[in-house]
Short mmCIF file of C-alpha atoms in Angstrom, two decimals:
data_model
loop_
_atom_site.label_atom_id
_atom_site.label_comp_id
_atom_site.label_asym_id
_atom_site.label_seq_id
_atom_site.Cartn_x
_atom_site.Cartn_y
_atom_site.Cartn_z
CA UNK A 1 0.00 0.00 0.00
CA UNK A 2 2.84 2.40 0.81
CA UNK A 3 4.40 1.74 -2.61
CA UNK A 4 1.12 2.58 -4.34
CA UNK A 5 0.77 5.83 -2.40
CA UNK A 6 4.38 6.76 -3.11
CA UNK A 7 3.91 6.02 -6.81
CA UNK A 8 0.71 8.10 -6.98
CA UNK A 9 2.38 10.95 -5.11
CA UNK A 10 5.38 10.87 -7.48
CA UNK A 11 3.08 10.79 -10.51
CA UNK A 12 1.13 13.76 -9.17
CA UNK A 13 4.36 15.73 -8.73
CA UNK A 14 5.52 14.93 -12.26
CA UNK A 15 2.17 15.79 -13.85
CA UNK A 16 1.92 18.96 -11.83
CA UNK A 17 5.16 20.22 -13.33
CA UNK A 18 4.24 19.73 -16.99
CA UNK A 19 2.95 22.68 -18.99
CA UNK A 20 -0.74 22.66 -19.69
CA UNK A 21 -1.79 23.05 -23.30
CA UNK A 22 -3.11 26.51 -24.15
CA UNK A 23 -6.78 26.31 -25.13
CA UNK A 24 -8.06 29.04 -27.44
CA UNK A 25 -11.63 29.01 -26.19
CA UNK A 26 -10.82 29.07 -22.49
CA UNK A 27 -7.32 30.54 -22.13
CA UNK A 28 -6.94 33.09 -24.92
CA UNK A 29 -10.19 34.37 -26.45
CA UNK A 30 -11.88 35.30 -23.13
CA UNK A 31 -8.85 37.44 -22.25
CA UNK A 32 -8.96 39.44 -25.50
CA UNK A 33 -12.62 39.54 -26.46
CA UNK A 34 -12.86 43.01 -24.97
CA UNK A 35 -10.21 44.25 -27.45
CA UNK A 36 -12.69 43.97 -30.32
CA UNK A 37 -14.04 47.48 -29.95
CA UNK A 38 -10.54 48.84 -30.51
CA UNK A 39 -9.08 46.59 -33.22
CA UNK A 40 -12.35 45.88 -35.04
CA UNK A 41 -14.34 49.00 -34.31
CA UNK A 42 -14.23 52.69 -33.65
CA UNK A 43 -12.99 52.76 -30.04
CA UNK A 44 -10.23 55.35 -29.71
CA UNK A 45 -8.33 53.30 -27.14
CA UNK A 46 -8.38 49.75 -25.80
CA UNK A 47 -10.45 49.05 -22.71
CA UNK A 48 -8.88 48.33 -19.34
CA UNK A 49 -10.17 44.72 -19.61
CA UNK A 50 -8.44 44.37 -22.98
CA UNK A 51 -5.13 45.59 -21.57
CA UNK A 52 -5.34 43.37 -18.49
CA UNK A 53 -6.11 40.35 -20.70
CA UNK A 54 -3.19 41.08 -23.00
CA UNK A 55 -0.86 41.59 -20.03
CA UNK A 56 -1.97 38.20 -18.66
CA UNK A 57 -1.33 36.54 -22.01
CA UNK A 58 2.09 38.19 -22.24
CA UNK A 59 2.98 36.65 -18.86
CA UNK A 60 1.80 33.23 -20.02
CA UNK A 61 3.67 33.64 -23.32
CA UNK A 62 6.88 34.52 -21.52
CA UNK A 63 6.90 31.11 -19.83
CA UNK A 64 7.85 29.09 -22.91
CA UNK A 65 8.14 29.08 -26.68
CA UNK A 66 5.41 26.41 -27.02
CA UNK A 67 3.02 28.65 -25.06
CA UNK A 68 3.86 31.61 -27.34
CA UNK A 69 3.29 29.42 -30.39
CA UNK A 70 -0.07 28.16 -29.08
CA UNK A 71 -1.23 31.70 -28.28
CA UNK A 72 -0.07 32.86 -31.72
CA UNK A 73 -2.04 30.06 -33.40
CA UNK A 74 -5.15 31.09 -31.44
CA UNK A 75 -4.78 34.71 -32.55
CA UNK A 76 -4.11 33.66 -36.13
CA UNK A 77 -7.27 31.54 -36.25
CA UNK A 78 -9.38 34.22 -34.58
CA UNK A 79 -8.15 36.97 -36.92
CA UNK A 80 -8.77 35.05 -40.15
CA UNK A 81 -11.76 36.52 -41.90
CA UNK A 82 -12.01 39.40 -39.43
CA UNK A 83 -11.58 43.02 -40.42
CA UNK A 84 -8.77 43.65 -37.95
CA UNK A 85 -7.24 47.11 -38.08
CA UNK A 86 -3.59 46.04 -37.89
CA UNK A 87 -2.42 49.62 -37.49
CA UNK A 88 -4.35 49.73 -34.22
CA UNK A 89 -3.37 46.17 -33.27
CA UNK A 90 0.31 47.10 -33.54
CA UNK A 91 -0.30 49.91 -31.01
CA UNK A 92 -1.58 47.52 -28.31
CA UNK A 93 1.82 46.71 -26.71
CA UNK A 94 2.53 50.41 -26.15
CA UNK A 95 -1.01 51.36 -25.15
CA UNK A 96 -1.42 48.39 -22.79
CA UNK A 97 2.18 48.24 -21.51
CA UNK A 98 3.17 44.68 -22.34
CA UNK A 99 5.99 43.05 -24.25
CA UNK A 100 4.75 41.79 -27.62
CA UNK A 101 4.87 38.02 -27.91
CA UNK A 102 4.00 37.75 -31.60
CA UNK A 103 3.87 39.96 -34.67
CA UNK A 104 0.55 41.72 -35.24
CA UNK A 105 0.29 41.01 -38.95
CA UNK A 106 -2.50 39.47 -41.04
CA UNK A 107 -0.88 36.03 -41.35
CA UNK A 108 1.78 35.54 -38.64
CA UNK A 109 4.22 32.65 -38.99
CA UNK A 110 3.70 31.10 -35.57
CA UNK A 111 6.52 28.61 -36.12
CA UNK A 112 8.96 31.52 -35.94
CA UNK A 113 7.65 33.05 -32.70
CA UNK A 114 10.71 33.19 -30.46
#
């Protein structure tokens, strides 16, 4: 019985240290949905919720290259077919005070996100 408990405890420690996969629908999109009024619409500046969400994503992205790539792929999929104002999108890092983790271009190459 002690061996089983020790094995389960060790497994829990190992699994707890692995990176979770970034999920677009739960980890990325809810954090940036409030940015739509700025990059898709007529809002003169991004909302506070938009900036907080982007700052959170920048922190997640700074953890690892695979996380940056996953976040990039989410943005790429979400932006396809949308009328994103990329001039405004490129302003977000300065306006929201975060380090950019991907290029804000119509078709980013997520395999090259460093």
